[in-house]
Coordinates of C-alpha atoms in Angstrom, one line a residue:
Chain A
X97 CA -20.9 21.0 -134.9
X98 CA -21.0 18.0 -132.7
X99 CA -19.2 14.9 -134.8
X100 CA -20.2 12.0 -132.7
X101 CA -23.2 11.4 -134.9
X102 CA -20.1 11.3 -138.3
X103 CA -18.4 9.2 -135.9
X104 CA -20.8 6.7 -134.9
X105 CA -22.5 6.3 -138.1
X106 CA -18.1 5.5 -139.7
X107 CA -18.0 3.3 -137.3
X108 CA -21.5 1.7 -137.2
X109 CA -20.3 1.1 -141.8
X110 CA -17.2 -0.1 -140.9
X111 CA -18.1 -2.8 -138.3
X112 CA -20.9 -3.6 -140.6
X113 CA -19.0 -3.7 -143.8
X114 CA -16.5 -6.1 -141.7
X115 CA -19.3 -8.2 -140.6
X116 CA -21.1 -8.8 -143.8
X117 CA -17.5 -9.5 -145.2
X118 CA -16.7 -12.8 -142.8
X119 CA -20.5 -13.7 -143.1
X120 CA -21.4 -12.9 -146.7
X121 CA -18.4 -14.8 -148.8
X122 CA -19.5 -17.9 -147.6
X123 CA -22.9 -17.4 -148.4
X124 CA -22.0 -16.0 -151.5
X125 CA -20.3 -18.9 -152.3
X126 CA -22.4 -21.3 -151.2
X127 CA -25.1 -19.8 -153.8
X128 CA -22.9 -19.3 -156.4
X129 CA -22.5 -23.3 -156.5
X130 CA -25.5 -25.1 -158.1
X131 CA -28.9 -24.3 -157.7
X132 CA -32.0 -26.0 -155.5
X133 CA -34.9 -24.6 -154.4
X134 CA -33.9 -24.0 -151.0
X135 CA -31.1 -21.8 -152.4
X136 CA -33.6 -19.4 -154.4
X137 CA -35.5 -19.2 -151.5
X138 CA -32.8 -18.2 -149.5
X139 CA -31.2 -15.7 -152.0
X140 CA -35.0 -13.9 -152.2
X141 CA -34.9 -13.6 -148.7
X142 CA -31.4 -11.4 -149.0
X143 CA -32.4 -9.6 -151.6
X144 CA -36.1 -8.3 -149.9
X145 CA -34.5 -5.8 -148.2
X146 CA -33.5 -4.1 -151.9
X147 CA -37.5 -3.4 -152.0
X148 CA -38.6 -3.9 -148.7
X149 CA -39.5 -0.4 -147.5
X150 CA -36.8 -0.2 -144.4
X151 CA -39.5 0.5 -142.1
X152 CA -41.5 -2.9 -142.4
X153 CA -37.4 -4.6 -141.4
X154 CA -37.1 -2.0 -138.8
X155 CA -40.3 -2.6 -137.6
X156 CA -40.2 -6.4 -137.5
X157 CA -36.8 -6.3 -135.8
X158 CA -38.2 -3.8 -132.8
X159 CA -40.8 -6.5 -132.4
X160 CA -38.7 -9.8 -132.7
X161 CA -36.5 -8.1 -130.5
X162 CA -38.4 -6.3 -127.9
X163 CA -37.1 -6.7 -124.5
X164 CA -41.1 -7.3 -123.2
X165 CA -41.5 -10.6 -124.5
X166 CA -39.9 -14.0 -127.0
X167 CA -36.4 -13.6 -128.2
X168 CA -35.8 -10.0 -127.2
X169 CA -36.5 -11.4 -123.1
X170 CA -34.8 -14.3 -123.7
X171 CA -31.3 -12.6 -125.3
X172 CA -31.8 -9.8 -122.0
X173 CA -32.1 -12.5 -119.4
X174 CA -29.4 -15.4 -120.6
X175 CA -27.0 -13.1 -122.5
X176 CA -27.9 -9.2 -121.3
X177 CA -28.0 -8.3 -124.7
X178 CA -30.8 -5.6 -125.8
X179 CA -30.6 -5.1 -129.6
X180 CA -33.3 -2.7 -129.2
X181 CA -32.5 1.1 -128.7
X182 CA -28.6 0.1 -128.8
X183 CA -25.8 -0.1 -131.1
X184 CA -25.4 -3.5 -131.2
X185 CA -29.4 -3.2 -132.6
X186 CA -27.9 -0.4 -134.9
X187 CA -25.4 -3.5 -136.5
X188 CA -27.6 -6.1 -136.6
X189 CA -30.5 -4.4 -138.5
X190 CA -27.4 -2.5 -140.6
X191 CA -25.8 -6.2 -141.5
X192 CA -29.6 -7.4 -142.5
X193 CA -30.4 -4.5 -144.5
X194 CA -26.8 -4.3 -146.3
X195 CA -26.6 -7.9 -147.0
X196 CA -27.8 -7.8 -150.7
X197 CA -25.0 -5.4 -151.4
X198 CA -22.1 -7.5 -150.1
X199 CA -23.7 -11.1 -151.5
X200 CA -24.7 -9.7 -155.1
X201 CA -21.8 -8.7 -156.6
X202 CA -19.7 -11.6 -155.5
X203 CA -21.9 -14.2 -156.0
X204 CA -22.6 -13.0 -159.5
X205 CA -18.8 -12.4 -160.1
X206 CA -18.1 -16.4 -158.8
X207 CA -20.4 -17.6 -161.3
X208 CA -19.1 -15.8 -164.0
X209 CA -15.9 -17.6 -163.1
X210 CA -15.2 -20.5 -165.2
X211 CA -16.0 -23.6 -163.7
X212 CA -12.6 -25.2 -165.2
X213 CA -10.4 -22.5 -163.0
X214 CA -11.7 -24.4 -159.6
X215 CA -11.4 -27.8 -161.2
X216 CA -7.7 -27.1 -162.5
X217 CA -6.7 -26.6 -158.9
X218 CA -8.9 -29.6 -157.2
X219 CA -7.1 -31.8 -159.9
X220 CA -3.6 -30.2 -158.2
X221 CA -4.9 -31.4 -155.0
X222 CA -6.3 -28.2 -153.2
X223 CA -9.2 -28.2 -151.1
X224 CA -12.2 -26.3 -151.6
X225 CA -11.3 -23.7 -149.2
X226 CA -8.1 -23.2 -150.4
X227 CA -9.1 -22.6 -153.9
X228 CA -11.5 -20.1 -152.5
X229 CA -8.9 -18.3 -151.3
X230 CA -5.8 -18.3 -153.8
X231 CA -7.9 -18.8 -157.0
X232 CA -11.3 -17.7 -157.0
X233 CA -11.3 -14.7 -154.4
X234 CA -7.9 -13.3 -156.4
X235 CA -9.9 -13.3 -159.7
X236 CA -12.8 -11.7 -158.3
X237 CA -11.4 -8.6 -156.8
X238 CA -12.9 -6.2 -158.4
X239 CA -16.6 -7.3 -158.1
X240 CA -15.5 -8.0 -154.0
X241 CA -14.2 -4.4 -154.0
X242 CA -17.1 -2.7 -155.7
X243 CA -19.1 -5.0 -152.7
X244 CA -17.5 -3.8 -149.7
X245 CA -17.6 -0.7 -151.0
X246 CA -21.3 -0.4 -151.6
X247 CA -22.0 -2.2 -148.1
X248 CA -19.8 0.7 -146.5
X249 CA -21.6 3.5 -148.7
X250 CA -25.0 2.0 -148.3
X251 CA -24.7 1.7 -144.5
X252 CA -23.8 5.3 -144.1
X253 CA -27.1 6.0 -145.7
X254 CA -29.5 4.3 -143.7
X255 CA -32.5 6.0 -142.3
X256 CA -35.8 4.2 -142.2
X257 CA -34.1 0.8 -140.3
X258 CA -31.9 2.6 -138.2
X259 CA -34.8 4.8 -136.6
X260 CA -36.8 2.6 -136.0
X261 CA -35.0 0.2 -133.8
X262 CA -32.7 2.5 -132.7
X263 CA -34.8 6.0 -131.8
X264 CA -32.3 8.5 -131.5
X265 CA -30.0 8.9 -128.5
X266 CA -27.0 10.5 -128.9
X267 CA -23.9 8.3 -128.9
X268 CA -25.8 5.5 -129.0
X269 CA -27.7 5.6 -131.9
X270 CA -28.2 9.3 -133.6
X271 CA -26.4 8.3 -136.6
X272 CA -25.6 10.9 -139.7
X273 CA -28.6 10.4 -141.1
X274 CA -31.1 11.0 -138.2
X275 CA -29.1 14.0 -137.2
X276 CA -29.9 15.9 -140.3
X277 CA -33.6 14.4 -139.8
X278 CA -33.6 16.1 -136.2
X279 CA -31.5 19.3 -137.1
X280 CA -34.5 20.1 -139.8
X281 CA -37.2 19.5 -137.2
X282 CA -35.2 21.4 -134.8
X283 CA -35.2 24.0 -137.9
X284 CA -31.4 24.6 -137.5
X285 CA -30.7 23.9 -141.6
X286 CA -27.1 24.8 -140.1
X287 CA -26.0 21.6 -138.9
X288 CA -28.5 20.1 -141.1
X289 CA -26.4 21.0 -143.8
X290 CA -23.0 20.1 -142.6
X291 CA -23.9 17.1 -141.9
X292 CA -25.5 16.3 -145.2
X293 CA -22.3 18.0 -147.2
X294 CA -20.2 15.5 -145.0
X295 CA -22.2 12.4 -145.8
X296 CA -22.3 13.9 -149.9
X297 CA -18.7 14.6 -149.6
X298 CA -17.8 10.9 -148.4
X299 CA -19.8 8.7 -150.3
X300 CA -18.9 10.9 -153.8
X301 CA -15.5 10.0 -152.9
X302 CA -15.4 6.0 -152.2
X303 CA -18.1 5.5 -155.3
X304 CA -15.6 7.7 -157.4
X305 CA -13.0 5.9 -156.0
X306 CA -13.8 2.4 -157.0
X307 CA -14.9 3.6 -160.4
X308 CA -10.8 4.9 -160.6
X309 CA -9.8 1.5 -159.4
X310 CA -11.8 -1.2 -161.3
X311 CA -11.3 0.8 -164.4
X312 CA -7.2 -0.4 -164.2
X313 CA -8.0 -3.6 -162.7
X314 CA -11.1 -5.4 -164.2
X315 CA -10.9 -7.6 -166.9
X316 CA -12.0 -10.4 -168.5
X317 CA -11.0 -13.5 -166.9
X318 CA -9.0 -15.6 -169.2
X319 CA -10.2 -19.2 -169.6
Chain B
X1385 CA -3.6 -51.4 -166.0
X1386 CA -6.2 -48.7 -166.1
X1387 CA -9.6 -50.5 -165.9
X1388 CA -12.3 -47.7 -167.6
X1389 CA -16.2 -49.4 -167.9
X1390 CA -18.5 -47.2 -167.6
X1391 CA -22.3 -45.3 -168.5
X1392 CA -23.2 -41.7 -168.4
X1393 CA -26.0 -39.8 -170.1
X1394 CA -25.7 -36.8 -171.9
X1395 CA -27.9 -33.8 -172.3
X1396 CA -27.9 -33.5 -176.3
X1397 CA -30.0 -31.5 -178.2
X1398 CA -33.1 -33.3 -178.1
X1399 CA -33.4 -35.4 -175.1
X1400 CA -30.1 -37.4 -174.0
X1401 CA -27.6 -39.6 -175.1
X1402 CA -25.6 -42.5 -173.4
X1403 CA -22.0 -42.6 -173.5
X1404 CA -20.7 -45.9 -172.8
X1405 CA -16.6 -46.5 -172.5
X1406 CA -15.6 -50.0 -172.1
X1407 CA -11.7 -50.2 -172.3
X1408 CA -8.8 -51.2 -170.7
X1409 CA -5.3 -49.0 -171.0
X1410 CA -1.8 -50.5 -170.3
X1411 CA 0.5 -48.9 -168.2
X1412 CA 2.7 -46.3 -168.8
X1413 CA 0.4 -46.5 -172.6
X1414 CA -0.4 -42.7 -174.4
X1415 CA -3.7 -43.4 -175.4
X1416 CA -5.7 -40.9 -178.0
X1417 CA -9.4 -40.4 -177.7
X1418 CA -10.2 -39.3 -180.8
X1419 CA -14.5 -38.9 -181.6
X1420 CA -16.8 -36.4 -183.3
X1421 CA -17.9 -33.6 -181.3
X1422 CA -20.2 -33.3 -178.8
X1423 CA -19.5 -37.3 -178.1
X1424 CA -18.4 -36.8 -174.7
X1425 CA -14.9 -37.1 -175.0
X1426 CA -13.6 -34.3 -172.7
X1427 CA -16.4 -35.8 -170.5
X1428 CA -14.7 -39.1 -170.4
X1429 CA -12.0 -37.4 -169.0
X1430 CA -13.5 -35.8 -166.8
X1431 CA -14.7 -38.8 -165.2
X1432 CA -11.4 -40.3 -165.1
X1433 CA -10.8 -36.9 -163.4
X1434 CA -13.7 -37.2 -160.6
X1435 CA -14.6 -33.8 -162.0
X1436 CA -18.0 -35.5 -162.9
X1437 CA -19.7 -39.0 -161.5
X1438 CA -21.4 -41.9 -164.4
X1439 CA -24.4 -43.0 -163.4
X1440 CA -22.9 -46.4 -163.2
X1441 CA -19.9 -48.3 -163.9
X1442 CA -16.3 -48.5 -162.2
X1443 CA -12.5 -47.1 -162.7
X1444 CA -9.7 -48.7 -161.3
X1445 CA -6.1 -47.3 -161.6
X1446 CA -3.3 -49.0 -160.8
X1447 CA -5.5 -51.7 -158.3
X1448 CA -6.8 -48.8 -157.0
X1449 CA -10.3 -47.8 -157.0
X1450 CA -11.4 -44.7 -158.4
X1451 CA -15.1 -45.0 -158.5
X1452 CA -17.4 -47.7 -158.4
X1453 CA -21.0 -46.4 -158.6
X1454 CA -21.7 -50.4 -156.8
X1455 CA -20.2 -49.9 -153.8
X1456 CA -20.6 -45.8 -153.9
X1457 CA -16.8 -45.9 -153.8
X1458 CA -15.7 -42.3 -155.7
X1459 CA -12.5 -40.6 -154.7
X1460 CA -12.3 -36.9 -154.7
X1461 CA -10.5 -35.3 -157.5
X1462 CA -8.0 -34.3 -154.9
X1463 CA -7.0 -37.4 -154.0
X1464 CA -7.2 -38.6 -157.7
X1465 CA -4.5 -35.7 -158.6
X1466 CA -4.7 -36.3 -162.1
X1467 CA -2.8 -34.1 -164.3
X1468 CA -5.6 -32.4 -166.4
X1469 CA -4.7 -30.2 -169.2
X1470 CA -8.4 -28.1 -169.9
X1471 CA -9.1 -27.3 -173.5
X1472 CA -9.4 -23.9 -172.6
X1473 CA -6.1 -24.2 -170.5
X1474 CA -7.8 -23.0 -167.4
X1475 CA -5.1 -20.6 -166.2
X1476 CA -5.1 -18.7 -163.0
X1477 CA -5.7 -15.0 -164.4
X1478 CA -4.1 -14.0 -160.6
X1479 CA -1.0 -16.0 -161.0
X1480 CA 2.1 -15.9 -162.6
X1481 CA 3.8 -18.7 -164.4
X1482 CA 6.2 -19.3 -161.9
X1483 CA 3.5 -18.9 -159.0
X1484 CA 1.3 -21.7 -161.6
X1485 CA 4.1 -24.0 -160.6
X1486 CA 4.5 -23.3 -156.9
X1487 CA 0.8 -24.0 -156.6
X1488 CA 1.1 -27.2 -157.5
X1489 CA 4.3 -28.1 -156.4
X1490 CA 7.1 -27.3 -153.7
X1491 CA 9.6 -28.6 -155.4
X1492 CA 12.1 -25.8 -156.9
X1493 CA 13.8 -28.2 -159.0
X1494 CA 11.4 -29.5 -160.9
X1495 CA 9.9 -26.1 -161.2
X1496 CA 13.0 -25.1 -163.0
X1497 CA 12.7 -28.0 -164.9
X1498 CA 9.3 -27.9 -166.2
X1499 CA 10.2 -24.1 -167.0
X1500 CA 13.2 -25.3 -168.9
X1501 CA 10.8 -27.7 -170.8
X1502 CA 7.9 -25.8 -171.5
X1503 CA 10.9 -22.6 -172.8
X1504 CA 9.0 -20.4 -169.9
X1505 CA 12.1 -19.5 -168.4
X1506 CA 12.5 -15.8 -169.4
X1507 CA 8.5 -15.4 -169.0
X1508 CA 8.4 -16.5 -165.2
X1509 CA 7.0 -13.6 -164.1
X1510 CA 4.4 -12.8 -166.4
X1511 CA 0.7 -13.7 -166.1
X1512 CA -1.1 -15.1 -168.7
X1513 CA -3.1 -12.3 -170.1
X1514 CA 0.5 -11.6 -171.2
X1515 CA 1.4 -14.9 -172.9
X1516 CA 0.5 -15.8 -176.7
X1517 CA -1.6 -19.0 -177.0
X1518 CA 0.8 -21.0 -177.4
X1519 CA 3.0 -20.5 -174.5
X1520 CA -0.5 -20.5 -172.6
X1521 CA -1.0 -23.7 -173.7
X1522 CA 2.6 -25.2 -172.8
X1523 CA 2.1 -23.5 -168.8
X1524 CA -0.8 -25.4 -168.9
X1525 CA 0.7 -29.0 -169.6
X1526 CA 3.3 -27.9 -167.1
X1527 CA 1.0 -27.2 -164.2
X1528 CA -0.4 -30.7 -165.1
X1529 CA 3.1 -32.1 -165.0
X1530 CA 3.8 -30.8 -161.8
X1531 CA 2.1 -33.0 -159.4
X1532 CA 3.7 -35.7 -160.8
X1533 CA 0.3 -37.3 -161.9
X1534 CA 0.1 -41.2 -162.4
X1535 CA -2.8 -40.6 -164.8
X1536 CA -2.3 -37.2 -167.5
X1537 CA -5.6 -36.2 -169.2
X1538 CA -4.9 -33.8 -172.3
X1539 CA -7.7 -32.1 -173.9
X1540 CA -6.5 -31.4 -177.3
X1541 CA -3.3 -30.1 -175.7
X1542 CA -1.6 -28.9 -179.3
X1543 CA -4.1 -27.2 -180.7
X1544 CA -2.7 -23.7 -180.6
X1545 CA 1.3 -25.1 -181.3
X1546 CA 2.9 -24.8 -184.5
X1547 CA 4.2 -27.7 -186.3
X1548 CA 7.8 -27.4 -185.1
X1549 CA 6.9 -26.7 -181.3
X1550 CA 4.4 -29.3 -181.9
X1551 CA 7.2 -31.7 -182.6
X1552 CA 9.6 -31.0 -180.2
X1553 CA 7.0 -30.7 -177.2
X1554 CA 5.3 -34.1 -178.3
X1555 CA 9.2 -35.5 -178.2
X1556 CA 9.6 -34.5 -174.8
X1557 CA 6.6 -35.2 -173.3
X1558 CA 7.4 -38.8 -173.8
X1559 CA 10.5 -38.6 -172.4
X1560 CA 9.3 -37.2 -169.2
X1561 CA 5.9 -39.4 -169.1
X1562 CA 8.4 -42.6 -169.3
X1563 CA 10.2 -41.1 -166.6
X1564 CA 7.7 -41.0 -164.1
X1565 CA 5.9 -44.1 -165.2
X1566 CA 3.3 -41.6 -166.4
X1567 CA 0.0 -43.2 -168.0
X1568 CA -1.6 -40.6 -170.9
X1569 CA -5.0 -40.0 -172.6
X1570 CA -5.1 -37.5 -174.9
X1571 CA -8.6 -35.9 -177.0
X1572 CA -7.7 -35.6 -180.1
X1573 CA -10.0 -34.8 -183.3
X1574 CA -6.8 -35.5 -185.2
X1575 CA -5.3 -38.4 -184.1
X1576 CA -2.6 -38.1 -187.3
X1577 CA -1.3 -35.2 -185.1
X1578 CA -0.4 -38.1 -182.7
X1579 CA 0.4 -41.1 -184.9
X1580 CA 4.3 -40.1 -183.2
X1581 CA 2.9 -40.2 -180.0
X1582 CA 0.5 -42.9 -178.6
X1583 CA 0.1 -46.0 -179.0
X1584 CA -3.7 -47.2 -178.7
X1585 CA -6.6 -45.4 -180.1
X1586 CA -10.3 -45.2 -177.9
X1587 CA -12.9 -44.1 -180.9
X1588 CA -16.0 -42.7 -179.3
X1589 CA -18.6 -42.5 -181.5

């Protein structure tokens, strides 16, 4: 069996998962505080990609970022970077189409926080950011677990996105999942299913793992 | 002097209210706010706190100005450091008592000392989902105590105490307020509990 499709497709959830991790607790944060219009639009337009059919993102990035013409030209000529048919397209379209899973849980599990815990410490002097960090992350770790994990999980099962703005070319882009797709057109159900017991395997074993975990750990915050 | 004049509407059950304060406070005073519910006393502190902004008015502490809704001044509740004891106590679930302490302060000495008051000593290491209410409630008037505030806010900080921890704590909270020139308002709905205590009375009504 050839693993570079396991090993691309790890690595293509880990740099994701990292990703949405430095980009999505701001956000999350950000939404969690107060409410404006501007906000709901912005959280709706995270959450599409929960419904969106993966092919109308994936399709939408190949054209926003087609090499032929607008933004795709532009990044090739000033920056050389083709997010089309690459991985750095893979992580992109991964990080748009993950982004609910990372930003839900945590902003849900900051506003369940009591607004008093972040007001004790401003009163003690700390900053925003630093309240952020030793008071509110610390009392949301099971809800910021259960998020990276689903972001990691999630990733490793993208299809519809990843094909379509990243084809299939081995190393590059044939991820897990579009393996299996062309082992069964290639009607060898061999590596088909190897592949598929591998990716059943793995994410059986994280989801079951944070089930084991927040079971010990999460409980109601005290007041 | 603590100058306190100011106007904030309230959402109520059918439309809003206004609370109006108009008061001044002496120094180094223990002040009870004593009020039926729902009349904005733990608002009041609050905006004394800079945890939430009147609509108009000023507060000057000590010559210094707090907020004047005029002039837009309105310092940040950091630089306000008030020493706010929440009703609900407002623990860190994530912390310890000791590490309640350190967050506020850097001093070891007085950590000990506060420890020492509060009889925490030999439940330093716990967290709080491990302490009864009313040790909850004493870590909380430490952590207040531990910045050293000028201004103490205390939102019906005896509530869960019996009537012999009650005594002793009230007892030497006043010693160590005098000590540091510390100036106290404390929402009460009994302000008998108190009569030991404070001085003054603010009735919101």
């Amino acid at each position: 069996m050839d693993w570079s499709p396991i090993w691309l497709t790890l690595r293509l959830a880990a740099i994701t998962t990292a990703v949405l991790l430095v980009i999505g607790l701001p956000v999350a944060y950000w939404l969690a505080k107060g409410r404006s219009v501007f906000k709901l639009v912005i959280e709706a337009v995270i959450t599409m990609p929960l419904v969106l059919p993966p092919s109308v993102l994936g399709f939408y990035l190949l054209i926003a970022f087609s090499p032929q013409r607008g933004l795709g030209l532009w990044l090739q000529q000033h920056f050389n970077i083709q997010f089309v048919f690459s991985f750095e397209g893979l992580v992109l379209a991964s990080v748009i189409y993950s982004m609910p899973f990372m930003i839900g849980p945590v902003k849900s599990a900051l506003q369940q926080l009591p607004s008093s815990l972040a007001q004790a410490s401003y009163t003690l002097g700390k900053t925003e950011l630093q309240t952020f960090i030793k008071v509110l992350l610390p009392n949301i770790r099971a809800s910021l677990l259960t998020a990276i994990v689903l972001t990691f999980a999630h990733t490793l099962g993208e299809f519809g996105v990843v094909l379509m703005i990243g084809g299939n070319i081995p190393n590059v882009t044939k991820v897990a999942s579009i393996a299996i797709y062309d082992s069964v057109e290639n009607m060898d159900y061999a590596t088909a299913n190897s592949y598929s017991l591998f990716l059943f395997a793995v994410t059986f074993l994280i989801v079951m793992a944070v089930f084991i975990f927040n079971k010990r750990t999460a409980k109601i915050p005290l007041e | 002097m603590i100058i306190i004049d100011i106007e904030k509407k309230l959402r109520a059950y059918e439309g809003h209210k206004l609370l109006k304060v108009n008061t001044e406070i002496a120094p180094n005073s223990i002040t009870s706010v004593t009020g039926p519910s729902g009349a904005g006393k733990t608002t009041l502190l609050k905006m004394i706190a800079g945890l939430t902004t009147p609509e108009k008015g000023r507060i000057i502490v000590n010559n210094e100005i707090w907020l004047d809704a005029g002039t837009r001044i309105n310092l940040s509740p950091q630089k306000r450091k008030t020493g706010f004891v929440f009703q609900g106590y407002a623990l860190f679930p994530n912390m310890t008592v000791k590490q309640h302490l350190e967050y506020a302060t850097t001093d070891q000495e007085w950590t000990n000392e506060l420890l020492h008051f509060a009889k925490l000593e030999t439940l330093a290491n716990h967290k709080p989902e491990y302490l009864s209410g009313g040790q909850q409630q004493r870590l909380a008037i430490i952590r207040a105590l531990a910045v050293k505030p000028q201004l103490m806010l205390m939102d019906e900080p005896f509530s869960a105490l019996d009537m012999e921890m009650r005594q002793e704590l009230i007892v030497q909270l006043k010693v160590l307020l005098q000590r540091f020139d510390t100036t106290c308002l404390i929402v009460t709905h009994n302000p008998y509990e108190l009569e030991a205590l404070t001085g003054n009375t603010i009735h919101i009504s």
